[in-house]
Short mmCIF file of C-alpha atoms in Angstrom, two decimals:
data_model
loop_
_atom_site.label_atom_id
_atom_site.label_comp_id
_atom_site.label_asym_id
_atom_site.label_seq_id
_atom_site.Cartn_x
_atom_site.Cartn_y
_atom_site.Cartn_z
CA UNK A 1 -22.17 15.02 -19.10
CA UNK A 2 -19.35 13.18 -17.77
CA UNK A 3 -15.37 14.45 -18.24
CA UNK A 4 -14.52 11.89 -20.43
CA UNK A 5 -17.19 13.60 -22.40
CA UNK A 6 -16.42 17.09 -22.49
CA UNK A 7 -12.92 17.66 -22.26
CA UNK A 8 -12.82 20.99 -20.73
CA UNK A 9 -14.58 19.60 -17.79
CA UNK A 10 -12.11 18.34 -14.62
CA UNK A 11 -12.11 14.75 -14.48
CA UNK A 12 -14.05 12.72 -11.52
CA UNK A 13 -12.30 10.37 -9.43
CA UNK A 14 -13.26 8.07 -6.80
CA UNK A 15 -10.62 7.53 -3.96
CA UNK A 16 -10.39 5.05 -1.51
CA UNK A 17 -8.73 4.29 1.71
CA UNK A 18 -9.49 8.34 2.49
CA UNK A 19 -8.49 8.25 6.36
CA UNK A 20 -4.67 6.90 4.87
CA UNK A 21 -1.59 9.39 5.15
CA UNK A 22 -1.24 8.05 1.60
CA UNK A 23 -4.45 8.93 0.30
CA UNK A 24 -4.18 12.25 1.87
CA UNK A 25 -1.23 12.89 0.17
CA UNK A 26 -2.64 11.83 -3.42
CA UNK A 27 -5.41 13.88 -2.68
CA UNK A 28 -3.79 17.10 -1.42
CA UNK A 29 -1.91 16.68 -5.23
CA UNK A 30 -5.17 16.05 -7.18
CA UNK A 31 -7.77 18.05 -5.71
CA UNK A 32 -7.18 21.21 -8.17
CA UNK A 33 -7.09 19.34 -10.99
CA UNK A 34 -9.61 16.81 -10.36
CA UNK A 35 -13.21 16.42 -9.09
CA UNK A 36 -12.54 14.24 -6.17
CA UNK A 37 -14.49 12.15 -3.98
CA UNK A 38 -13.41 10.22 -1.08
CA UNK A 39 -14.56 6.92 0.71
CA UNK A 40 -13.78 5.28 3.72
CA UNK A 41 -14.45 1.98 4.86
CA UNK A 42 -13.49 2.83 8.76
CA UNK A 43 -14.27 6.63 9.00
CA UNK A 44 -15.38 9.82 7.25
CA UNK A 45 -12.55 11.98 6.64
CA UNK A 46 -13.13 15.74 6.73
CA UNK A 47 -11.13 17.08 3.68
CA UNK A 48 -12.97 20.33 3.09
CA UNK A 49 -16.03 21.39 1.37
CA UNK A 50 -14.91 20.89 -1.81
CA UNK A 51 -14.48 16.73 -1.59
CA UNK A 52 -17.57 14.87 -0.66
CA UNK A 53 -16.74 12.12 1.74
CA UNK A 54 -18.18 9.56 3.00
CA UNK A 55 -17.99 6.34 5.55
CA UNK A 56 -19.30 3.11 3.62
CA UNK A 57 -19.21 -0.16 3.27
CA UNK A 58 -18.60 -1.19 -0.79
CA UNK A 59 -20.73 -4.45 -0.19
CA UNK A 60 -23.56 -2.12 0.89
CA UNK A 61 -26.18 -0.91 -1.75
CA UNK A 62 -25.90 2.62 -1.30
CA UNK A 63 -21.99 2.73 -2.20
CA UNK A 64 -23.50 1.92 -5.57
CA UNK A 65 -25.47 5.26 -5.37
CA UNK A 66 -21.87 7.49 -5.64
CA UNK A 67 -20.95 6.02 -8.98
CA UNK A 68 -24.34 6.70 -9.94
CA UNK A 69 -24.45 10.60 -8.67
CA UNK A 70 -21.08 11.28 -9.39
CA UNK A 71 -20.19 9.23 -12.93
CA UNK A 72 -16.57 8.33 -11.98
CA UNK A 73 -13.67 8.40 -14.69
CA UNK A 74 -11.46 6.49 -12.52
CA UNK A 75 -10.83 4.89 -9.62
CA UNK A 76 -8.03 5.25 -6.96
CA UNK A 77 -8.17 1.87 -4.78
CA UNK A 78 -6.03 2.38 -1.48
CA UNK A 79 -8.45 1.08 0.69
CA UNK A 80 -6.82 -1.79 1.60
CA UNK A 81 -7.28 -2.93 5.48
CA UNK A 82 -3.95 -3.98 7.00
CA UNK A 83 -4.25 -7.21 9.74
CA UNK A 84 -4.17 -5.09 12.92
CA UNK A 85 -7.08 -3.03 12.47
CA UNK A 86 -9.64 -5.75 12.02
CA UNK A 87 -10.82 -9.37 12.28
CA UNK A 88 -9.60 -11.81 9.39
CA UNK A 89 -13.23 -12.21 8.58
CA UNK A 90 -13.83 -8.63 8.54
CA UNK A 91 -10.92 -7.53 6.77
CA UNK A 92 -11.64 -10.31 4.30
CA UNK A 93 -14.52 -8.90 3.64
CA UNK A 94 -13.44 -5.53 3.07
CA UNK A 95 -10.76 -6.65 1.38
CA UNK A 96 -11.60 -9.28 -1.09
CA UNK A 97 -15.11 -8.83 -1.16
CA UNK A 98 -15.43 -5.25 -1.10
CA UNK A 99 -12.82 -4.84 -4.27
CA UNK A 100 -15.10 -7.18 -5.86
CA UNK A 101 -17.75 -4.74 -5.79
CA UNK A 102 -15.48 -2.11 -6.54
CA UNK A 103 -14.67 -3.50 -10.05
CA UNK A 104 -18.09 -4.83 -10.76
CA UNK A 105 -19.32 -1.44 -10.37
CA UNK A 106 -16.30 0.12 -12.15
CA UNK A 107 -17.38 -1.86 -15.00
CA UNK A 108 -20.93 -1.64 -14.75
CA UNK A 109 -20.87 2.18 -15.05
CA UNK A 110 -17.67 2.73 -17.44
CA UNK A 111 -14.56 3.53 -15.90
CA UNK A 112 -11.98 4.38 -17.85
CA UNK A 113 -8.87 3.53 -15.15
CA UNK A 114 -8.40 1.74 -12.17
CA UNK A 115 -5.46 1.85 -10.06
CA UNK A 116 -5.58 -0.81 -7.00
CA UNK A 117 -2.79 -0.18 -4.64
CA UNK A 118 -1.14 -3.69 -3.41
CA UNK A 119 1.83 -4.51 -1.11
CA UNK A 120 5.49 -6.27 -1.95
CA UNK A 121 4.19 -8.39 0.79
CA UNK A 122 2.26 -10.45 -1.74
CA UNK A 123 5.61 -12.12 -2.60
CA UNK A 124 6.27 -13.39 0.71
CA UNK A 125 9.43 -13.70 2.49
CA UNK A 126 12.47 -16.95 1.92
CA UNK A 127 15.62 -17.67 2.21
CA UNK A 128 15.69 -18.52 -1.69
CA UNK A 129 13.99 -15.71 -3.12
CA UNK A 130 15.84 -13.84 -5.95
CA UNK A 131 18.22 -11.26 -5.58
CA UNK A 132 15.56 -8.79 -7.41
CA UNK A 133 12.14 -9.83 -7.74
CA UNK A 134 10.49 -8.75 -10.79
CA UNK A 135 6.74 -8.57 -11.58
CA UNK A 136 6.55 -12.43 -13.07
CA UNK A 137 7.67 -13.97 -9.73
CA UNK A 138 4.96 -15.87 -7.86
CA UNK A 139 3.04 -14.73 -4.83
CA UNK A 140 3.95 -16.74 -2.24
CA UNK A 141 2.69 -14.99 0.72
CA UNK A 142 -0.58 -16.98 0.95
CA UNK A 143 1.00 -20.50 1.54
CA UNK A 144 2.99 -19.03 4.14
CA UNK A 145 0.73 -16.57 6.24
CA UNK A 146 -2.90 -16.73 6.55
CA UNK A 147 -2.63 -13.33 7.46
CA UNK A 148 -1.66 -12.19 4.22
CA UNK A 149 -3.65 -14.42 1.91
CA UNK A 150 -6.30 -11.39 1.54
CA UNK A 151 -3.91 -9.24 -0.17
CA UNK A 152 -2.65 -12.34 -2.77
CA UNK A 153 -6.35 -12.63 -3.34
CA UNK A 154 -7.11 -8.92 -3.54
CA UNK A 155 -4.13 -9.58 -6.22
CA UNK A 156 -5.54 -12.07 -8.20
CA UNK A 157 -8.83 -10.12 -8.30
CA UNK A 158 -7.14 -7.22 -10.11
CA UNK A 159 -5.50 -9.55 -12.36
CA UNK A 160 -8.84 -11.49 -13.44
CA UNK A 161 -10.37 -8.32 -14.08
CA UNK A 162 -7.19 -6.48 -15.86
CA UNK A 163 -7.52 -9.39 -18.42
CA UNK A 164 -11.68 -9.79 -18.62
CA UNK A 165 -12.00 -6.11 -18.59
CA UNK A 166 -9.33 -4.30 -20.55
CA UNK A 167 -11.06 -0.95 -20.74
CA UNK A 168 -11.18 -0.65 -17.21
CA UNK A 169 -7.20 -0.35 -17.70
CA UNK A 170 -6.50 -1.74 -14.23
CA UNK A 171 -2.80 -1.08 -13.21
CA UNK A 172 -1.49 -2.93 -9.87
CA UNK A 173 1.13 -1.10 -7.95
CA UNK A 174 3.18 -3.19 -5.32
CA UNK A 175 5.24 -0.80 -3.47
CA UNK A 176 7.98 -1.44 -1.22
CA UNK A 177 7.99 -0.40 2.43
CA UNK A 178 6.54 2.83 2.40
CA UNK A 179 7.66 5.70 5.47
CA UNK A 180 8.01 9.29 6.68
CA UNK A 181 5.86 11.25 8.00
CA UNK A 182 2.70 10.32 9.46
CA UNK A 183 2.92 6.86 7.81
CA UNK A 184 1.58 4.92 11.20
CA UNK A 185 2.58 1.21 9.36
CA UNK A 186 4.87 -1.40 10.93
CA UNK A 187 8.11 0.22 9.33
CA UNK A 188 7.40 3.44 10.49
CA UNK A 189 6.68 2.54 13.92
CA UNK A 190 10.00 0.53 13.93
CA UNK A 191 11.98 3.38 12.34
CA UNK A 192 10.32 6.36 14.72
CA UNK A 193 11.03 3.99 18.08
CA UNK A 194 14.17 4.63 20.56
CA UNK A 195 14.04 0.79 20.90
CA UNK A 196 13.85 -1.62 18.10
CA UNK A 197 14.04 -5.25 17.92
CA UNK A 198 15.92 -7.01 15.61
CA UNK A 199 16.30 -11.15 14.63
CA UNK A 200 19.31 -12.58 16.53
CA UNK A 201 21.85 -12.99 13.23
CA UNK A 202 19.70 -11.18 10.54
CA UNK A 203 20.12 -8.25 8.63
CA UNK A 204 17.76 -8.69 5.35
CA UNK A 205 18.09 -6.11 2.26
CA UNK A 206 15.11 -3.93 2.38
CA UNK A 207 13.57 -0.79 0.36
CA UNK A 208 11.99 1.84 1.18
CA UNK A 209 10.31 4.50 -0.56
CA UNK A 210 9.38 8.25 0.91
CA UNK A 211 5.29 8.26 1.05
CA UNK A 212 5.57 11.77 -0.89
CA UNK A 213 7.52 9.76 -3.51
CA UNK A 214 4.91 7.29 -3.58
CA UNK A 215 2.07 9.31 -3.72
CA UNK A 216 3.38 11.04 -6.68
CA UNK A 217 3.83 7.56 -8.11
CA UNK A 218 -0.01 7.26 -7.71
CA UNK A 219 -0.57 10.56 -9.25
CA UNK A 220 1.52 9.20 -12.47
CA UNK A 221 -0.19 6.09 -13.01
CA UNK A 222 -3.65 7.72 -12.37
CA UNK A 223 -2.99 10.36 -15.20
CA UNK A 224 -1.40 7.08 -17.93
CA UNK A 225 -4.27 4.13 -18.14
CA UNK A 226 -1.03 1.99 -19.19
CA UNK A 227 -2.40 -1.57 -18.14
CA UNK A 228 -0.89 -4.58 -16.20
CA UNK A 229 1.14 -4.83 -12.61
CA UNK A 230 4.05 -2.83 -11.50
CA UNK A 231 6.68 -2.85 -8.52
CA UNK A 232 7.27 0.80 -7.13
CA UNK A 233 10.85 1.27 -5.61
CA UNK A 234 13.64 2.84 -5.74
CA UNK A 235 17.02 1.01 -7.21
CA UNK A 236 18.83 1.30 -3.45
CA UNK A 237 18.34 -1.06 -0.37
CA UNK A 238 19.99 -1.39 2.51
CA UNK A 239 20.60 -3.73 5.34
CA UNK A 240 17.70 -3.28 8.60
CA UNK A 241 20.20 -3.39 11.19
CA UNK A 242 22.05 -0.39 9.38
CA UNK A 243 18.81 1.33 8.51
CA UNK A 244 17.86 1.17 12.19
CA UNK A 245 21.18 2.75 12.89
CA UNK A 246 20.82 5.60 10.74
CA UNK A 247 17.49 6.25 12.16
CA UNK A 248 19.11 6.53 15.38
CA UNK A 249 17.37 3.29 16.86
CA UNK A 250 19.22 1.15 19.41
CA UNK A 251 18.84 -2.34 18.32
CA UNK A 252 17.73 -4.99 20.40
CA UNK A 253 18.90 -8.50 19.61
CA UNK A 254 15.87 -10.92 19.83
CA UNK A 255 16.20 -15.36 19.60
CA UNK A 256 14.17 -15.87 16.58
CA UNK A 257 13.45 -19.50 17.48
CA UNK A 258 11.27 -20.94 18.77
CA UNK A 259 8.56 -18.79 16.97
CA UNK A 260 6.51 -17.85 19.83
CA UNK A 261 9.73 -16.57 21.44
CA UNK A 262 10.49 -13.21 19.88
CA UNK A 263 6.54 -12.39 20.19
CA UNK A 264 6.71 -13.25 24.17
CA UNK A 265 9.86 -11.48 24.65
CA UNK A 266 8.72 -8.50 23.06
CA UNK A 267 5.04 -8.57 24.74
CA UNK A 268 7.24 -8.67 27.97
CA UNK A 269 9.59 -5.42 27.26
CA UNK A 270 6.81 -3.64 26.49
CA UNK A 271 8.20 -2.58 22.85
CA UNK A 272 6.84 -2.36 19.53
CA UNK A 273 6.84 -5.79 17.86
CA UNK A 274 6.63 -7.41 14.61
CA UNK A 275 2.95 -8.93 13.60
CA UNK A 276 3.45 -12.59 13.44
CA UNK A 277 2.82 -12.42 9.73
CA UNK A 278 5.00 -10.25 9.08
CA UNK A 279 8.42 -11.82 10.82
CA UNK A 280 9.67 -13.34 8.33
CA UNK A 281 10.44 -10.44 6.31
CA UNK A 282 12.65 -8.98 8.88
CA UNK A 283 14.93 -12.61 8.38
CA UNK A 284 14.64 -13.21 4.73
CA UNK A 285 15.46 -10.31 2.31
CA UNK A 286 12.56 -9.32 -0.62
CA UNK A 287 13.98 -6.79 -2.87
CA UNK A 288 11.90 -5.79 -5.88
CA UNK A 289 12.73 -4.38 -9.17
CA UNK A 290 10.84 -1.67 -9.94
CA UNK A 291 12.19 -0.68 -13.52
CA UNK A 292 9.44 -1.34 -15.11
CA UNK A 293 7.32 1.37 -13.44
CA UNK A 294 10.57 3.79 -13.66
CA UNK A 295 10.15 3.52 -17.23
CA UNK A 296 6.70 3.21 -18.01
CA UNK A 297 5.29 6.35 -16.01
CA UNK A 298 8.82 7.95 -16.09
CA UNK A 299 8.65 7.95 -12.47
CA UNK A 300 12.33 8.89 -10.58
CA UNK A 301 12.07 9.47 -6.53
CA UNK A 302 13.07 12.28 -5.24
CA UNK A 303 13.53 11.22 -1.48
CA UNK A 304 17.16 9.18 -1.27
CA UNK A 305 17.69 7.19 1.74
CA UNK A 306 19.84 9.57 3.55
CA UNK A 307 16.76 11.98 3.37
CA UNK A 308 14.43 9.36 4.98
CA UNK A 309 16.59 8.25 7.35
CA UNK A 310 17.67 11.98 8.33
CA UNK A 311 13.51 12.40 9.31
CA UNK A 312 13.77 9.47 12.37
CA UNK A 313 16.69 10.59 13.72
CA UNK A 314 15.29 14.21 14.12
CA UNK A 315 12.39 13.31 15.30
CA UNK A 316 13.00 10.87 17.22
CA UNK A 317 10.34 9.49 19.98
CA UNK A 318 7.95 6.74 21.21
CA UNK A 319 5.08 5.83 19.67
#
């Protein structure tokens, strides 16, 4: 007998992307409530005897077998591979592909709600985006960076399925940048560095939410199956250059033509760098407006800037 069946029983939910500092966090919040169960496309995570885990491959038959053992409610989707930890083909595979499988199964064996974690980079990055970009905009990112064009179609998956399948109750979240501790993504690397670069005569807006905010978010939309797609961020931005100060970084001008330039320059000083695909978003501003979550899950962060920024400066060293 499933939970959804008896409601006295804890409900079962699958969770994704298990080795993230984001999943952990989701799952330190769940795991009293909740039967958990964690998977790992890279590596098994050891979270205790209570949480199965496991290292698999969703295109592989015998991820199948855990929604037949354990007869999911829901589904947590954070397993999301970013560029630098795999080969386009491979991450394509385990991105695009291996959601695929994800929601065929989810729908093959019931699942009541499905919450796919996304990225704000699916907008992509211009010098005539909006001042606040709301969930209608277009996803530019894949006519601009091959690099990103998994994640729009990871995106478009979702949607396809939100509409075909409307009692999976598929919600989207597309959070801004996400940081503090342990969060080992671009941002946080930039923020936790002595030394950070910065594009000669740029300063974009940018957001940034506290990874305990956003796994909290998580929590919220896993407990409402309210369906559609949802920006997650807080309604304050600031410049980079002044966010780097705060952090205590010292900024280092870099030419941001020609294109190769920055990249070589970088390479040479030995410091952390942008990914290619990612470089325009340090030049153009992309600032989201994520009302629509605020009032939807009633979500409010806790975590203001000052907070965030407080954590680099403290603890500052090189990564």
């Amino acid at each position: 007998m499933t939970a959804s069946a008896n409601p006295q029983a804890k409900p079962s939910i699958l969770i994704t992307g298990a080795a993230g500092a984001l999943a952990q966090q989701v799952i330190a919040r769940l795991r009293e409530s909740c039967n958990l169960v964690a998977v790992d496309a890279r590596i098994q995570v050891d979270l205790g005897d209570d949480i199965p885990s496991y290292c698999i491959d969703f295109n592989k038959r015998r991820f199948e077998d855990l929604f037949r053992r354990y007869q999911f409610d829901s589904v947590i989707h954070m397993g999301r591979i970013r560029s630098s930890q795999l080969s386009r083909m491979r991450r394509y595979n385990a991105n695009v592909l291996g959601t695929q499988k994800l929601l065929d199964l989810s729908h093959k064996y019931g699942i009541r709600r499905v919450v796919v974690l996304s990225t704000y980079h699916v907008y992509g990055a211009m010098a005539y985006n909006p001042s606040l970009i709301d969930e209608s905009a277009p996803l530019k990112s894949a006519g601009l960076s091959a690099d990103l064009i998994d994640s729009v179609e990871l995106e478009n998956l979702a949607s396809i399925y939100l509409w075909r399948y409307p009692n999976l109750n598929i919600s989207v979240l597309r959070p801004c940048n996400i940081v503090g501790p342990s969060v080992r993504n671009t941002m946080g690397k930039l923020l936790a560095s002595p030394l950070a670069p910065v594009m000669a005569g740029f300063s974009p807006m940018m957001q940034f939410i506290h990874i305990d905010d956003m796994a909290d978010a998580i929590v919220l939309a896993s407990n409402k199956p309210t369906r559609g797609i949802f920006n997650v961020a807080p309604n304050d931005w600031v410049a980079y250059q002044r966010a780097l100060e705060l952090c205590g970084c010292i900024r280092i001008p870099i030419p941001s033509i020609p294109p190769v330039l920055p990249r070589v320059i970088l390479r040479t000083l030995g410091m952390e760098r942008f990914p290619a695909y990612l470089m325009d978003f340090f030049k153009y501003p992309v600032v989201i407006d994520g009302r629509a979550f605020e009032k939807e899950f009633g979500f409010t962060p806790k975590r203001p800037l000052k907070e965030i920024f407080r954590y680099y400066r403290d603890n500052k060293k090189r990564l």
